PDB file of C-alpha atoms in Angstrom:
ATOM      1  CA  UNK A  96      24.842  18.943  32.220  1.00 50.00           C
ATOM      2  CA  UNK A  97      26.056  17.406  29.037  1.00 45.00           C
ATOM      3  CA  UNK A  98      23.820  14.112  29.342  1.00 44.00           C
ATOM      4  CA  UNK A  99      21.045  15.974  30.261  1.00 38.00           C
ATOM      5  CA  UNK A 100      21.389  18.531  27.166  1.00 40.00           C
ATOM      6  CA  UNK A 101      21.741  15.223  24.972  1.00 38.00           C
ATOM      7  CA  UNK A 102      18.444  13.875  26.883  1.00 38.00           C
ATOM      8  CA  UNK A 103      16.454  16.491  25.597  1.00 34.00           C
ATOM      9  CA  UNK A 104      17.916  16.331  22.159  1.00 41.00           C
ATOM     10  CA  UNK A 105      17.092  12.536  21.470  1.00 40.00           C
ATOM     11  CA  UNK A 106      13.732  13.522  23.374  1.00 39.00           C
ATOM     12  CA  UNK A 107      12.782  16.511  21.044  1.00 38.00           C
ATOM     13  CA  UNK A 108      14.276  14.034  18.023  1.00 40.00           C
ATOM     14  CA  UNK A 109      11.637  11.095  19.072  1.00 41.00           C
ATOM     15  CA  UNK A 110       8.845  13.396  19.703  1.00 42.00           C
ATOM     16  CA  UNK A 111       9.864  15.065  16.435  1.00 43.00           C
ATOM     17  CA  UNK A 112       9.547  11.888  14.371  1.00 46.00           C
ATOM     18  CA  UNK A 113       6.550  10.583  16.391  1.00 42.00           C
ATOM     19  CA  UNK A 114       4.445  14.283  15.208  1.00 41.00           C
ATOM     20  CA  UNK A 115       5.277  13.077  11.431  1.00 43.00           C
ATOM     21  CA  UNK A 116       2.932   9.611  12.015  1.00 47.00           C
ATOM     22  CA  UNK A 117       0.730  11.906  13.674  1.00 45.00           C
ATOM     23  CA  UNK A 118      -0.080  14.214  11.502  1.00 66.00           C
ATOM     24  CA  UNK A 119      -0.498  11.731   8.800  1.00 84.00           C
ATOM     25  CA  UNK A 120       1.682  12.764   6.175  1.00 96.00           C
ATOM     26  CA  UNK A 121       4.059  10.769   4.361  1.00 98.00           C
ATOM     27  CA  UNK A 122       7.736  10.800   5.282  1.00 97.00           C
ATOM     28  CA  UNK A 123       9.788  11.382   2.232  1.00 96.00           C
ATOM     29  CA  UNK A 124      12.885  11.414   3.091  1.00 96.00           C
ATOM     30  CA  UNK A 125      14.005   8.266   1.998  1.00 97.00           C
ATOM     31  CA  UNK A 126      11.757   7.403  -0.551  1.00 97.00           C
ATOM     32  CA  UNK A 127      12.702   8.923  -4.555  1.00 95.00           C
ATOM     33  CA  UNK A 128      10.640  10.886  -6.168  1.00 95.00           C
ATOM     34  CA  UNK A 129       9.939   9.660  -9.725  1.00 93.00           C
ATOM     35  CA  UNK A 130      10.601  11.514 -12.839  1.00 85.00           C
ATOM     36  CA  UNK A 131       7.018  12.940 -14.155  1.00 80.00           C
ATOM     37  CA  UNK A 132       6.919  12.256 -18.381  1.00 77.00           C
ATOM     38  CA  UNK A 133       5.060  13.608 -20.741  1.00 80.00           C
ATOM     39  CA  UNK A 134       4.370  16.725 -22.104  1.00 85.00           C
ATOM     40  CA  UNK A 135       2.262  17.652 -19.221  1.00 84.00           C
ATOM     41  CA  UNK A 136       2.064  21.624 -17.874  1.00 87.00           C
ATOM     42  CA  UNK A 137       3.834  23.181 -14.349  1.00 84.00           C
ATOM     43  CA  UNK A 138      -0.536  23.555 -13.974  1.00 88.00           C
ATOM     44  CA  UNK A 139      -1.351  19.759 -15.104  1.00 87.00           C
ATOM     45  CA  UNK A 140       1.569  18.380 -13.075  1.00 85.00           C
ATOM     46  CA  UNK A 141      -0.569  19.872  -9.744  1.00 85.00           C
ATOM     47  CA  UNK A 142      -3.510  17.449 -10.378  1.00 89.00           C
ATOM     48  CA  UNK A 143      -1.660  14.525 -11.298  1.00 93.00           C
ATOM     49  CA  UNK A 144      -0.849  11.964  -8.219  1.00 95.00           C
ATOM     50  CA  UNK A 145       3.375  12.273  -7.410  1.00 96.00           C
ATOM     51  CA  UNK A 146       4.867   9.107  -7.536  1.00 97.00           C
ATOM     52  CA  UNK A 147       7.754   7.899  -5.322  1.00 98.00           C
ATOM     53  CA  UNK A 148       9.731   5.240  -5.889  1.00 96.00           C
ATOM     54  CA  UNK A 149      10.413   2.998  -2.500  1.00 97.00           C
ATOM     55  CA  UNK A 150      13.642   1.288  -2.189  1.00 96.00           C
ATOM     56  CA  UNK A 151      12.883  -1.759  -0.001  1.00 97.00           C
ATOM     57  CA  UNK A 152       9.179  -2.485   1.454  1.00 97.00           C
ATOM     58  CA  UNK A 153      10.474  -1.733   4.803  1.00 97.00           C
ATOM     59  CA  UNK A 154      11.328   1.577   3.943  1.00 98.00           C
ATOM     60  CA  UNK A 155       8.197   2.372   2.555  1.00 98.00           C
ATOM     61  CA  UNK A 156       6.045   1.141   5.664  1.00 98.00           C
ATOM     62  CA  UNK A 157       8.056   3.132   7.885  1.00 98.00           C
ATOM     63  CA  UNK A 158       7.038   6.481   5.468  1.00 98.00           C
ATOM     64  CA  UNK A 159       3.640   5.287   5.022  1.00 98.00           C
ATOM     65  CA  UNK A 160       1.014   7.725   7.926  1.00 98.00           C
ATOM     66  CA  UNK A 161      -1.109   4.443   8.797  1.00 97.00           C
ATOM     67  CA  UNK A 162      -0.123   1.012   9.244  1.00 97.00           C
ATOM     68  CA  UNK A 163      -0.008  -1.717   6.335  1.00 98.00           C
ATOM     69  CA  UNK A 164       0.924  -5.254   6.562  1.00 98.00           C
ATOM     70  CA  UNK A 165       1.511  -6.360   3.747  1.00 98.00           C
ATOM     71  CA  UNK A 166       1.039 -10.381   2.983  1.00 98.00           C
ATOM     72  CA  UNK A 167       3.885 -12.839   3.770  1.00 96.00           C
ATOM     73  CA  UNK A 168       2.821 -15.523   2.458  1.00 97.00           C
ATOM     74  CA  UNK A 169       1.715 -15.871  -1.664  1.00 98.00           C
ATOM     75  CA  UNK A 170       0.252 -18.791  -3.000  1.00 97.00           C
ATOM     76  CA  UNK A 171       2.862 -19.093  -5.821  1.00 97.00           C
ATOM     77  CA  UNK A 172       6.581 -18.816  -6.359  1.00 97.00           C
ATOM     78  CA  UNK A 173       6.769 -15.026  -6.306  1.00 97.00           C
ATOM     79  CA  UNK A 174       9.020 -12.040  -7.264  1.00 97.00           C
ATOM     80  CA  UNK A 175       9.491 -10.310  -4.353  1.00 96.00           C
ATOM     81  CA  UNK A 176       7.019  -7.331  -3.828  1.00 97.00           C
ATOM     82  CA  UNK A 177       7.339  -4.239  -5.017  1.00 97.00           C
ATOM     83  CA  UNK A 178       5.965  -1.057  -3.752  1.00 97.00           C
ATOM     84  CA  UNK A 179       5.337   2.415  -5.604  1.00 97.00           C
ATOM     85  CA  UNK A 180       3.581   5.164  -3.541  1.00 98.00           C
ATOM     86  CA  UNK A 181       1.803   7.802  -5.060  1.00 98.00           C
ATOM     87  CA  UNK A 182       0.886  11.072  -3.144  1.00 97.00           C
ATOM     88  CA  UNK A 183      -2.566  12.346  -4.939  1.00 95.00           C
ATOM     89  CA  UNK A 184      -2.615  15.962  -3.254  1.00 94.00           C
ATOM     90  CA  UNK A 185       0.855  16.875  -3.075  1.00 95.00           C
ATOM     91  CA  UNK A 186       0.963  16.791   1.023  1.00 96.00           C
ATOM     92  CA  UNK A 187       1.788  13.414   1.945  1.00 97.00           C
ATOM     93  CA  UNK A 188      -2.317  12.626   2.924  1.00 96.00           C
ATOM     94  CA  UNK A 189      -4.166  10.936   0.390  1.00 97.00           C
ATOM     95  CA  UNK A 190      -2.093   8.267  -0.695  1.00 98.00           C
ATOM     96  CA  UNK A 191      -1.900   5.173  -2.890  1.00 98.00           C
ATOM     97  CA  UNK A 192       0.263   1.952  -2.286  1.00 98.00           C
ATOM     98  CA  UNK A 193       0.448  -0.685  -4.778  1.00 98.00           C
ATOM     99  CA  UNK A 194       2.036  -4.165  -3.329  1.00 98.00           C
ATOM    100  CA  UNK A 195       3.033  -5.685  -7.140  1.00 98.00           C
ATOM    101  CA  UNK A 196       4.255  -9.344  -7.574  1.00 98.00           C
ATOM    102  CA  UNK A 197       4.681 -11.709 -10.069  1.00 98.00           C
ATOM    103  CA  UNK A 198       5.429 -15.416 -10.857  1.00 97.00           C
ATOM    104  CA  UNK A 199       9.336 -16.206 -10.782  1.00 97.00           C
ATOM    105  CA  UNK A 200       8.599 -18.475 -13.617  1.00 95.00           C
ATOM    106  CA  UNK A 201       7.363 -15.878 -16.604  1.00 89.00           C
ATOM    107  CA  UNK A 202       5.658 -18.409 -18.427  1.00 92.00           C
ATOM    108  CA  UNK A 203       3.215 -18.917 -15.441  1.00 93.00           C
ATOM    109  CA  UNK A 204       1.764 -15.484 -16.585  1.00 95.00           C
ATOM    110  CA  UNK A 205       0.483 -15.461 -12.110  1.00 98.00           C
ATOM    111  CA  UNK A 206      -0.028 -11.570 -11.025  1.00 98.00           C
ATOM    112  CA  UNK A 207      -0.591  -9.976  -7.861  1.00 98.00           C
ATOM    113  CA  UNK A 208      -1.816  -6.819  -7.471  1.00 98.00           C
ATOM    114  CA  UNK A 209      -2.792  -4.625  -4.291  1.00 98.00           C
ATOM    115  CA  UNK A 210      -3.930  -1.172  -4.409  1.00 98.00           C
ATOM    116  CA  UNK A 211      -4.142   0.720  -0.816  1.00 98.00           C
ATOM    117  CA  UNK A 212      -5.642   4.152  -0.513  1.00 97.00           C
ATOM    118  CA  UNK A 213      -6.031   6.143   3.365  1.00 97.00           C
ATOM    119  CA  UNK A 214      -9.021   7.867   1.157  1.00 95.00           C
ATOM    120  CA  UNK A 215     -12.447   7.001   0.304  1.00 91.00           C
ATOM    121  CA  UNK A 216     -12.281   4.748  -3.266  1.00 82.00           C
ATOM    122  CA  UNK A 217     -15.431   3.403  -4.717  1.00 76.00           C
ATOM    123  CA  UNK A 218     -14.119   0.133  -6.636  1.00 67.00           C
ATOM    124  CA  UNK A 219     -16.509  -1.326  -9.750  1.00 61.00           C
ATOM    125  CA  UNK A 220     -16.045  -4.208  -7.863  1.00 53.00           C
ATOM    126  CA  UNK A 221     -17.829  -3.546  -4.766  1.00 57.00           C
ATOM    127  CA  UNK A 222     -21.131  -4.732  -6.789  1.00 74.00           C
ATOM    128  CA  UNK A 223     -20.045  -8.170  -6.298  1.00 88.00           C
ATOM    129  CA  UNK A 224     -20.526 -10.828  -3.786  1.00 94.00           C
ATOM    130  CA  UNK A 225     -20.207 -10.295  -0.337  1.00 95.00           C
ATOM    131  CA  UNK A 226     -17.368 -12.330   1.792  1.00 96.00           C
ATOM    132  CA  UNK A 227     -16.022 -12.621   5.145  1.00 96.00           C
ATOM    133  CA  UNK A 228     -12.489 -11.978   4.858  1.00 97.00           C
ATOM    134  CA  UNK A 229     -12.070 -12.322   8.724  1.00 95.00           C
ATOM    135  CA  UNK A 230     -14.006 -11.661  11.767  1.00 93.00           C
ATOM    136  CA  UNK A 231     -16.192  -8.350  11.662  1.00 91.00           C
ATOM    137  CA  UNK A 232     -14.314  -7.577   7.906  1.00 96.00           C
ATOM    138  CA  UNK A 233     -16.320  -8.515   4.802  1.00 96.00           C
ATOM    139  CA  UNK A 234     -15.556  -7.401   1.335  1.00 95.00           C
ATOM    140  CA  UNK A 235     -16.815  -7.429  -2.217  1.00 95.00           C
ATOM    141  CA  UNK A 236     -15.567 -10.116  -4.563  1.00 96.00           C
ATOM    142  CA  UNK A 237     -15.558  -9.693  -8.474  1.00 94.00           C
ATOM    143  CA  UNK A 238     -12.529 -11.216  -9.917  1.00 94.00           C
ATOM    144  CA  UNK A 239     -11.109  -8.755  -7.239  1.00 96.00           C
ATOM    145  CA  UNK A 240     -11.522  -8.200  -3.293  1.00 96.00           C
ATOM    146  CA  UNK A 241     -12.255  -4.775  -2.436  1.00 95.00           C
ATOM    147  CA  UNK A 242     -12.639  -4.215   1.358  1.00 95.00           C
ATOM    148  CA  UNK A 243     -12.319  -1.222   4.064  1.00 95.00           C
ATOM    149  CA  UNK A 244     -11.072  -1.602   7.478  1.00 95.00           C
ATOM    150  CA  UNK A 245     -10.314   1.316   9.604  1.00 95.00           C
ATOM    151  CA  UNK A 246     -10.283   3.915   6.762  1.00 94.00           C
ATOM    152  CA  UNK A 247      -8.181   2.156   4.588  1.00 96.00           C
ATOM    153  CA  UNK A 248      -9.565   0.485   1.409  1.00 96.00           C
ATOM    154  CA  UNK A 249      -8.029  -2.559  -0.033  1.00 97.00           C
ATOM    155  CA  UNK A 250      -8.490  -3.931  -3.629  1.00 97.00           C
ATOM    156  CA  UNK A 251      -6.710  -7.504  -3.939  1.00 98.00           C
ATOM    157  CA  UNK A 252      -6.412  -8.748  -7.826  1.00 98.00           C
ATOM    158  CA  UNK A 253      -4.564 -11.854  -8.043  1.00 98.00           C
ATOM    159  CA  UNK A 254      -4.315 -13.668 -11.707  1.00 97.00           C
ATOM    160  CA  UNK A 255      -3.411 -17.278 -12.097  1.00 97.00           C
ATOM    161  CA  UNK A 256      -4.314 -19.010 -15.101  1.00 97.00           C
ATOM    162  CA  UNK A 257      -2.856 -22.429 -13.544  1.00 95.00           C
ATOM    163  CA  UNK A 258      -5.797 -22.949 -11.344  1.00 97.00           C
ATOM    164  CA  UNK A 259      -9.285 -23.026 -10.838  1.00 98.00           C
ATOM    165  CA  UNK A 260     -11.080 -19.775 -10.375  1.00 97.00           C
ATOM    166  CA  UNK A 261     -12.531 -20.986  -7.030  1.00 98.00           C
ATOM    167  CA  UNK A 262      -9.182 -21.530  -5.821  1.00 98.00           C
ATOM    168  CA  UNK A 263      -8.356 -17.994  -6.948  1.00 98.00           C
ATOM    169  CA  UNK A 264     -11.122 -16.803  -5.213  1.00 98.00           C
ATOM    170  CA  UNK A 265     -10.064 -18.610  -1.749  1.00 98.00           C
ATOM    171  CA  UNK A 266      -6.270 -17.538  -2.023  1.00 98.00           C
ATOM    172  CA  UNK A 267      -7.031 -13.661  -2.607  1.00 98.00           C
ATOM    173  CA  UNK A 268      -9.346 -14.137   0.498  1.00 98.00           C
ATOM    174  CA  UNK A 269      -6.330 -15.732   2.591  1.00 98.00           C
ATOM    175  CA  UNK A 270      -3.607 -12.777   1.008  1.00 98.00           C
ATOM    176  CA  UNK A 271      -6.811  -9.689   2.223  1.00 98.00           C
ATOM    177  CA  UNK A 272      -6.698 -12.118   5.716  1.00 98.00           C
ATOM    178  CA  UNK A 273      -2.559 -11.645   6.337  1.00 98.00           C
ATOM    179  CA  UNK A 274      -3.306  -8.326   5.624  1.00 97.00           C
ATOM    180  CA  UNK A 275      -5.599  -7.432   8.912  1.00 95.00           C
TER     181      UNK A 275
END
């Protein structure tokens, strides 16, 4: 009777934890919530996105409603990423990941940025030129990549004053590809 009473508990436990992905809200309980600054109003503080801060990027995928892979391999000596999360309506929905890196070597002055929202963003640079990022996936270059798969939109910046801006242009391509 025991094992079968401790059957249903891990059973209610998974199903529990399964509803959370479902019902796509984000999962806060490990992440921190960052301390708001300012001189901002209890009524201001309600329209103004609440940021977490994640401990490790693995922690922060498994709070995160949809699925994100973020790139594994950067085209430069990188910092290891880092990922804020900020909740835009107060209930875990609409939500923004940045995936931040930057050169080890500070006097490279190389940045990568990646902004992910699960809700509808119109990017400047989506008036730029169209590219195939990979098969049935194009996106909008600009000095950025902004692209949409599966209702999430992507904007890939990536800053590297050591090279060429074509070769810019092809390695924020190849970082948008690892990420679909």
């Amino acid at each position: 009777m025991k094992k079968l009473s401790f059957f249903l508990i891990i059973i209610v436990l998974l199903l529990f934890g399964c509803q959370q992905k479902q019902n796509g809200a984000l999962d806060t309980d490990k992440l921190e919530k960052a301390e708001q600054t300012g001189n901002a109003t209890e009524e201001q503080l309600k329209s103004i996105p609440i940021p977490y801060n994640v401990p490790s990027i693995k922690v922060g995928l498994e709070a995160l409603p949809f699925e994100l892979k973020p790139p594994k391999e950067l085209p430069f000596d990188a910092m290891p990423l880092k990922m804020p999360i900020e909740d835009f309506k107060h209930d875990g929905k609409e939500l923004q990941v940045d995936l931040m890196s930057v050169s080890k070597n500070k006097d490279d002055k190389v940045i990568l940025m990646i902004s992910v929202h699960n809700f509808k963003v119109e990017y400047a640079e989506s008036l730029g030129e169209e590219v195939q990022i990979t098969k049935g996936v194009a996106g909008y270059y600009n000095g950025t990549l902004s692209f949409e798969k599966d209702g999430i939109y992507y904007n890939v910046g990536y800053t590297n004053p050591n090279i060429s801006e074509e070769q810019i242009k092809e390695d924020t391509i190849a970082i948008a590809e690892q990420m679909l």
